[in-house]
mmCIF file of C-alpha atoms in Angstrom:
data_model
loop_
_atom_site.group_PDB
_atom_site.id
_atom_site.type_symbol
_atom_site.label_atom_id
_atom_site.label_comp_id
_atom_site.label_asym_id
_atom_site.label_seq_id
_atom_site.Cartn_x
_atom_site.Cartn_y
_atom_site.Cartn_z
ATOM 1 C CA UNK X 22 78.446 86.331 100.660
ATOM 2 C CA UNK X 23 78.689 89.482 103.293
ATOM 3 C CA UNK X 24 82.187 90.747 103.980
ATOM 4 C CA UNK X 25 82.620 88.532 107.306
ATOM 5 C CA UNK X 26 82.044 85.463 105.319
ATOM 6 C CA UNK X 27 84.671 86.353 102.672
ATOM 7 C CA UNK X 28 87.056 87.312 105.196
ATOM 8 C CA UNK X 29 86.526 84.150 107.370
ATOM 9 C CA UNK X 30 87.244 81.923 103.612
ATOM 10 C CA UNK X 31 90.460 83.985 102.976
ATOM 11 C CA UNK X 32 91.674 83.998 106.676
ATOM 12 C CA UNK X 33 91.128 79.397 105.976
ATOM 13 C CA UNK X 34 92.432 79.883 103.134
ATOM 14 C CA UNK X 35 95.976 81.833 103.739
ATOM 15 C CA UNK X 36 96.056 79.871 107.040
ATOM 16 C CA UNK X 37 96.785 76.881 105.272
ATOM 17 C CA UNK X 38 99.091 78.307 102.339
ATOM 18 C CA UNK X 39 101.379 80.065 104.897
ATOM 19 C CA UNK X 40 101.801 76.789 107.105
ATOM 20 C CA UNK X 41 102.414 74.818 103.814
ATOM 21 C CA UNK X 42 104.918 77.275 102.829
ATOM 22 C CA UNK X 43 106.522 77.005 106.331
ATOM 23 C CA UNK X 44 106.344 73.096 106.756
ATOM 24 C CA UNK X 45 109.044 73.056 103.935
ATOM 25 C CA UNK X 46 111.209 75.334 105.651
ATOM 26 C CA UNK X 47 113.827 74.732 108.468
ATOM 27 C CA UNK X 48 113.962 76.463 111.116
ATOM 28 C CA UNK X 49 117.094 78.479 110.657
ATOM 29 C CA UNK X 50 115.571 79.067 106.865
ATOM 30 C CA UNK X 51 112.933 80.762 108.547
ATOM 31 C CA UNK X 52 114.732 82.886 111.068
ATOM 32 C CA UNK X 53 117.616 84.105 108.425
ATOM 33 C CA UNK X 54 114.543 85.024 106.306
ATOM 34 C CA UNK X 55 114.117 87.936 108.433
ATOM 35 C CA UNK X 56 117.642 88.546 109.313
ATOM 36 C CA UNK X 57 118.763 91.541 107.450
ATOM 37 C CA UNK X 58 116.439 94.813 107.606
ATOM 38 C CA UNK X 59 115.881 96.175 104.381
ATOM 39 C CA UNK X 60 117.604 99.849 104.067
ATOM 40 C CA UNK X 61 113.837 101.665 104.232
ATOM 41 C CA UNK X 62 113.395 99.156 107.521
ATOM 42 C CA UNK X 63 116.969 99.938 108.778
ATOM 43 C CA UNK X 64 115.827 104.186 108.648
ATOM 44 C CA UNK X 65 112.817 103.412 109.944
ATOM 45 C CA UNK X 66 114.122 101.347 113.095
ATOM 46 C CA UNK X 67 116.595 104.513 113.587
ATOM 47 C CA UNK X 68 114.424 107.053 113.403
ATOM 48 C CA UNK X 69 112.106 105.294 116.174
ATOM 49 C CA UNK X 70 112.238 105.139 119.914
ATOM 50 C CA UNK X 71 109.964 102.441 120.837
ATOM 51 C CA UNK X 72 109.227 99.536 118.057
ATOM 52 C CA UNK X 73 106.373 97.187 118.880
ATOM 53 C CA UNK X 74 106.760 93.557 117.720
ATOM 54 C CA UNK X 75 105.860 90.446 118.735
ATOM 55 C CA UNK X 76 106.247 86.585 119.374
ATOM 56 C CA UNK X 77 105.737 84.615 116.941
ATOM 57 C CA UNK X 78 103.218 81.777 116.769
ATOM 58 C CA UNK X 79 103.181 78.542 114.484
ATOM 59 C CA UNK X 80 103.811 79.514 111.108
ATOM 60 C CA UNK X 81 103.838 83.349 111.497
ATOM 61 C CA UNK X 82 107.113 85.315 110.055
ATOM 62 C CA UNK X 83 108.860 85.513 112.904
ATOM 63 C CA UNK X 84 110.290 89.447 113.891
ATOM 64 C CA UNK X 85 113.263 88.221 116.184
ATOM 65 C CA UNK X 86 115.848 89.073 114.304
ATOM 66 C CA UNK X 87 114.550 92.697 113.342
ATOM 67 C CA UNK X 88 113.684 92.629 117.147
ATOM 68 C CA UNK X 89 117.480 92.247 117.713
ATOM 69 C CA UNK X 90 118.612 94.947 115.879
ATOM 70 C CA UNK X 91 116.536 97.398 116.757
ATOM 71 C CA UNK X 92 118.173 96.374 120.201
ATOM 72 C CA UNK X 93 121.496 96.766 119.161
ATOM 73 C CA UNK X 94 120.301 100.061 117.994
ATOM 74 C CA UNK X 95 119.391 101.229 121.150
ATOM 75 C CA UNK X 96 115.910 100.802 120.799
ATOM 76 C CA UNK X 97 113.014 100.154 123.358
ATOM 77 C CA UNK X 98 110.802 97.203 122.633
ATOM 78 C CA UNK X 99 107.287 96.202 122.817
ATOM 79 C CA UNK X 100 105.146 93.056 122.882
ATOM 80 C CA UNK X 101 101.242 93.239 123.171
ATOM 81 C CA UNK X 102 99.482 92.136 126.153
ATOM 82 C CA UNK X 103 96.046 91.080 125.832
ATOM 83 C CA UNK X 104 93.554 90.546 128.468
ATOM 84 C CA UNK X 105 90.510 89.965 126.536
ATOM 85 C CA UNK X 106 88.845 90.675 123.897
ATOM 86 C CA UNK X 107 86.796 93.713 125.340
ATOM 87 C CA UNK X 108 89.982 95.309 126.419
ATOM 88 C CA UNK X 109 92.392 96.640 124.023
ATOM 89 C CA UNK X 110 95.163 95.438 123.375
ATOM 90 C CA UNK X 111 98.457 97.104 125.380
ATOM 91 C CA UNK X 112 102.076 97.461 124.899
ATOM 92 C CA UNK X 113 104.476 96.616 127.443
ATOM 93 C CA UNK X 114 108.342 96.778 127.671
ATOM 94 C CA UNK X 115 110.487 93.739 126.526
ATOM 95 C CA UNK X 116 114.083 93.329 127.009
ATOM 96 C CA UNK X 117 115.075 89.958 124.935
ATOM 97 C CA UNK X 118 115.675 87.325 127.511
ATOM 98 C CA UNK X 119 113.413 88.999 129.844
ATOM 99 C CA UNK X 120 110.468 85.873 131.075
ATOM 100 C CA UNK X 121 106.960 85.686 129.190
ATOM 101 C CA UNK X 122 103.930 84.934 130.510
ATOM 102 C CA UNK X 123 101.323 82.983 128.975
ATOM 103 C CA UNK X 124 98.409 85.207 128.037
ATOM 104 C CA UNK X 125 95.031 84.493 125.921
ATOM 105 C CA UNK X 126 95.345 82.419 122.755
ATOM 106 C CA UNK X 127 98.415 80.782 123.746
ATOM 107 C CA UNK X 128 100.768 84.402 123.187
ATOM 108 C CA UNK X 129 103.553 84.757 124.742
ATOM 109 C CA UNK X 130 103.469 88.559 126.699
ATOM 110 C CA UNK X 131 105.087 90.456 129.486
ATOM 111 C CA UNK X 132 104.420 90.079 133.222
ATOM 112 C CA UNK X 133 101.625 93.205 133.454
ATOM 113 C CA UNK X 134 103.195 93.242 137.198
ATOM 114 C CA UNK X 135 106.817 93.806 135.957
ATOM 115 C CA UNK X 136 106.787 95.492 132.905
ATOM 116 C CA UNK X 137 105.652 98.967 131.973
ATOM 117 C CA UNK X 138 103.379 99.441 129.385
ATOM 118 C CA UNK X 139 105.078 102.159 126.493
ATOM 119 C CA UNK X 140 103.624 103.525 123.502
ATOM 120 C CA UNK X 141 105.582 102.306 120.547
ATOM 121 C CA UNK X 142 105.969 104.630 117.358
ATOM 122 C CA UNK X 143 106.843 101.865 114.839
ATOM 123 C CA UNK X 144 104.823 98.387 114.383
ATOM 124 C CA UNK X 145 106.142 95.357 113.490
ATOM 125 C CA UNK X 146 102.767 94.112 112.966
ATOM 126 C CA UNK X 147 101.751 90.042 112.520
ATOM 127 C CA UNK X 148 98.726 89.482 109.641
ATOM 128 C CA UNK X 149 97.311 86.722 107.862
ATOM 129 C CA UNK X 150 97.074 88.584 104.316
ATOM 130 C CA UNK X 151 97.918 91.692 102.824
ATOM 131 C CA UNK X 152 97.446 93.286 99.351
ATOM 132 C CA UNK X 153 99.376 96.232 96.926
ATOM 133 C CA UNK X 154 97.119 98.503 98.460
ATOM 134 C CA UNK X 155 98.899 97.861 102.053
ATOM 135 C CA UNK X 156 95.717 96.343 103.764
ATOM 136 C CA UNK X 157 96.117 93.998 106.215
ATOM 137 C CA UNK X 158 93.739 90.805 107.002
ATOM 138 C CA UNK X 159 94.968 90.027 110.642
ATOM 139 C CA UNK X 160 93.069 87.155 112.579
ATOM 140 C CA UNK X 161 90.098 88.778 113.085
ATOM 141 C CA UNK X 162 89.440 90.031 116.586
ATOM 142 C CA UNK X 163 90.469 93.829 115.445
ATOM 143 C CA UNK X 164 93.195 94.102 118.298
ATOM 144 C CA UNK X 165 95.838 95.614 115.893
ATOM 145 C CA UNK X 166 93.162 98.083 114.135
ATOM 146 C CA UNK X 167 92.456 99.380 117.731
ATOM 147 C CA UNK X 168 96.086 99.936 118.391
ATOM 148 C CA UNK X 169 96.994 101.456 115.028
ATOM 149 C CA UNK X 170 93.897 104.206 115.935
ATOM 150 C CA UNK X 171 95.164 104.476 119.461
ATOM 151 C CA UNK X 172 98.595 105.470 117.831
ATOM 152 C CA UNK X 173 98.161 107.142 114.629
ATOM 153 C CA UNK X 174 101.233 108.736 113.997
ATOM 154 C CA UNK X 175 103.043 105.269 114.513
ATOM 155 C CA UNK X 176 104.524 103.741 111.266
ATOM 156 C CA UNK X 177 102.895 100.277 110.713
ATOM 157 C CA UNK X 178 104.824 97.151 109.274
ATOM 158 C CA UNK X 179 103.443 94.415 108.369
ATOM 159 C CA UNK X 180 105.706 90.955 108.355
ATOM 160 C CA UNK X 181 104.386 88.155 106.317
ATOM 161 C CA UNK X 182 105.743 85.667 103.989
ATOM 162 C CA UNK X 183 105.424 86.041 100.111
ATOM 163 C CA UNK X 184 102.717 83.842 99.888
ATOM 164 C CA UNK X 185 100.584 85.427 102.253
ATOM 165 C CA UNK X 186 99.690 88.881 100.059
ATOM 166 C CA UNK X 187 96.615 88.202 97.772
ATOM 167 C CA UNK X 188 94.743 90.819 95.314
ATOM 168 C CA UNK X 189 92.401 91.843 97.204
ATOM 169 C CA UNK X 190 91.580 92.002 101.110
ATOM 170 C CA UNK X 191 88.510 93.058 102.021
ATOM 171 C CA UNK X 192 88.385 95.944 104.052
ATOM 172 C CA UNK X 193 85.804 97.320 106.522
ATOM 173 C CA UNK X 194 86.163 101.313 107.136
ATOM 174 C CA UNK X 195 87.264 100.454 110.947
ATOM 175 C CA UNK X 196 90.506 98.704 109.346
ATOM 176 C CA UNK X 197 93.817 100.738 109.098
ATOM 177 C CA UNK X 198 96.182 100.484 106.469
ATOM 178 C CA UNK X 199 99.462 99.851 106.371
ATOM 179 C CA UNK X 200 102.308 101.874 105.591
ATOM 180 C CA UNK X 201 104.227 98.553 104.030
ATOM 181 C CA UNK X 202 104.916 95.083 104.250
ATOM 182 C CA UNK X 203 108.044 93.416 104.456
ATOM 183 C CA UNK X 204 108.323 89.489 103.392
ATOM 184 C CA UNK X 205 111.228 87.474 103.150
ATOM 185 C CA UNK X 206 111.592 88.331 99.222
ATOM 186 C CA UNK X 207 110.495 91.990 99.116
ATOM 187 C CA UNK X 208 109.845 95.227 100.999
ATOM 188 C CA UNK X 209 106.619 96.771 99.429
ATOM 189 C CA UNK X 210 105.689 100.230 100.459
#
């Protein structure tokens, strides 16, 4: 089996253990999951000036509530924009309450007209797997692997739920690492 093939099984695979693990949760189970930053989260939200998160979709961990205190902190927030696959991916200012658009794969984004695209120094980065070795399996299309190179001093996050890290992810030498991963039992890093 080549590495595509392996990573295509495991994305099926975690696909379907995360949204079983969700599908037993409420919904305010799965926003207070996320509600208190860890302390190494809590410095690194501080010490940033623009955090990049996103919207979440079906049975993703969803970043809101970190979203909200990095707010309260003073922070400016991003959410990706895509336009297609052959264009990478962008950041553009969010203000919480501020209207999305609809954009490719059913995300949620920023008007492109409206809002100004920033260059965030902290990630708060979606993913389908992860391992102890802080690499990231995300859905494929290599948007956030772009990003992460296009902004290499930026500290990447990765937010999953505990049953979403495996032993191993295959890794490609285009993929970037992560600097941790926070789930709703543990902050590994």
């Amino acid at each position: 089996m080549d590495m595509s093939d392996e990573k295509a099984r495991l994305r099926t695979a975690l696909r379907a253990r995360r949204d079983a693990m969700v599908a037993g949760l409420d919904s305010a189970a799965q926003l207070f999951a996320f509600r208190v930053p860890p302390a190494p989260l809590r410095e690194l939200i501080e010490g940033a000036s623009c955090i990049a998160g996103y919207r979440a979709q079906g049975s993703e961990a969803d970043p809101d509530a970190l979203l909200a205190f990095a707010v309260d902190a003073g922070k400016t927030i991003a959410l990706p924009y895509v336009e297609r696959r052959s264009v990478p991916m962008r950041f553009l200012k969010w203000t919480p309450g501020d209207p999305l658009v609809p954009g490719q794969w059913g995300l949620e984004q920023p008007n492109i007209a409206t809002a100004p695209e920033v260059a965030p120094d902290l990630f708060l980065a979606p993913l389908l797997g992860f391992d102890r070795r802080l690499h990231r399996l995300g859905q494929g299309a290599g948007y956030y692997d772009r990003a992460f190179a296009r902004y290499p001093d930026a500290v990447r996050i990765g937010i999953a739920w505990h049953v979403q890290e495996v032993d191993f992810v295959p890794d490609d030498p285009w993929d970037v690492p992560l600097h941790a991963v926070l789930t709703e039992r543990e902050w590994i890093g």
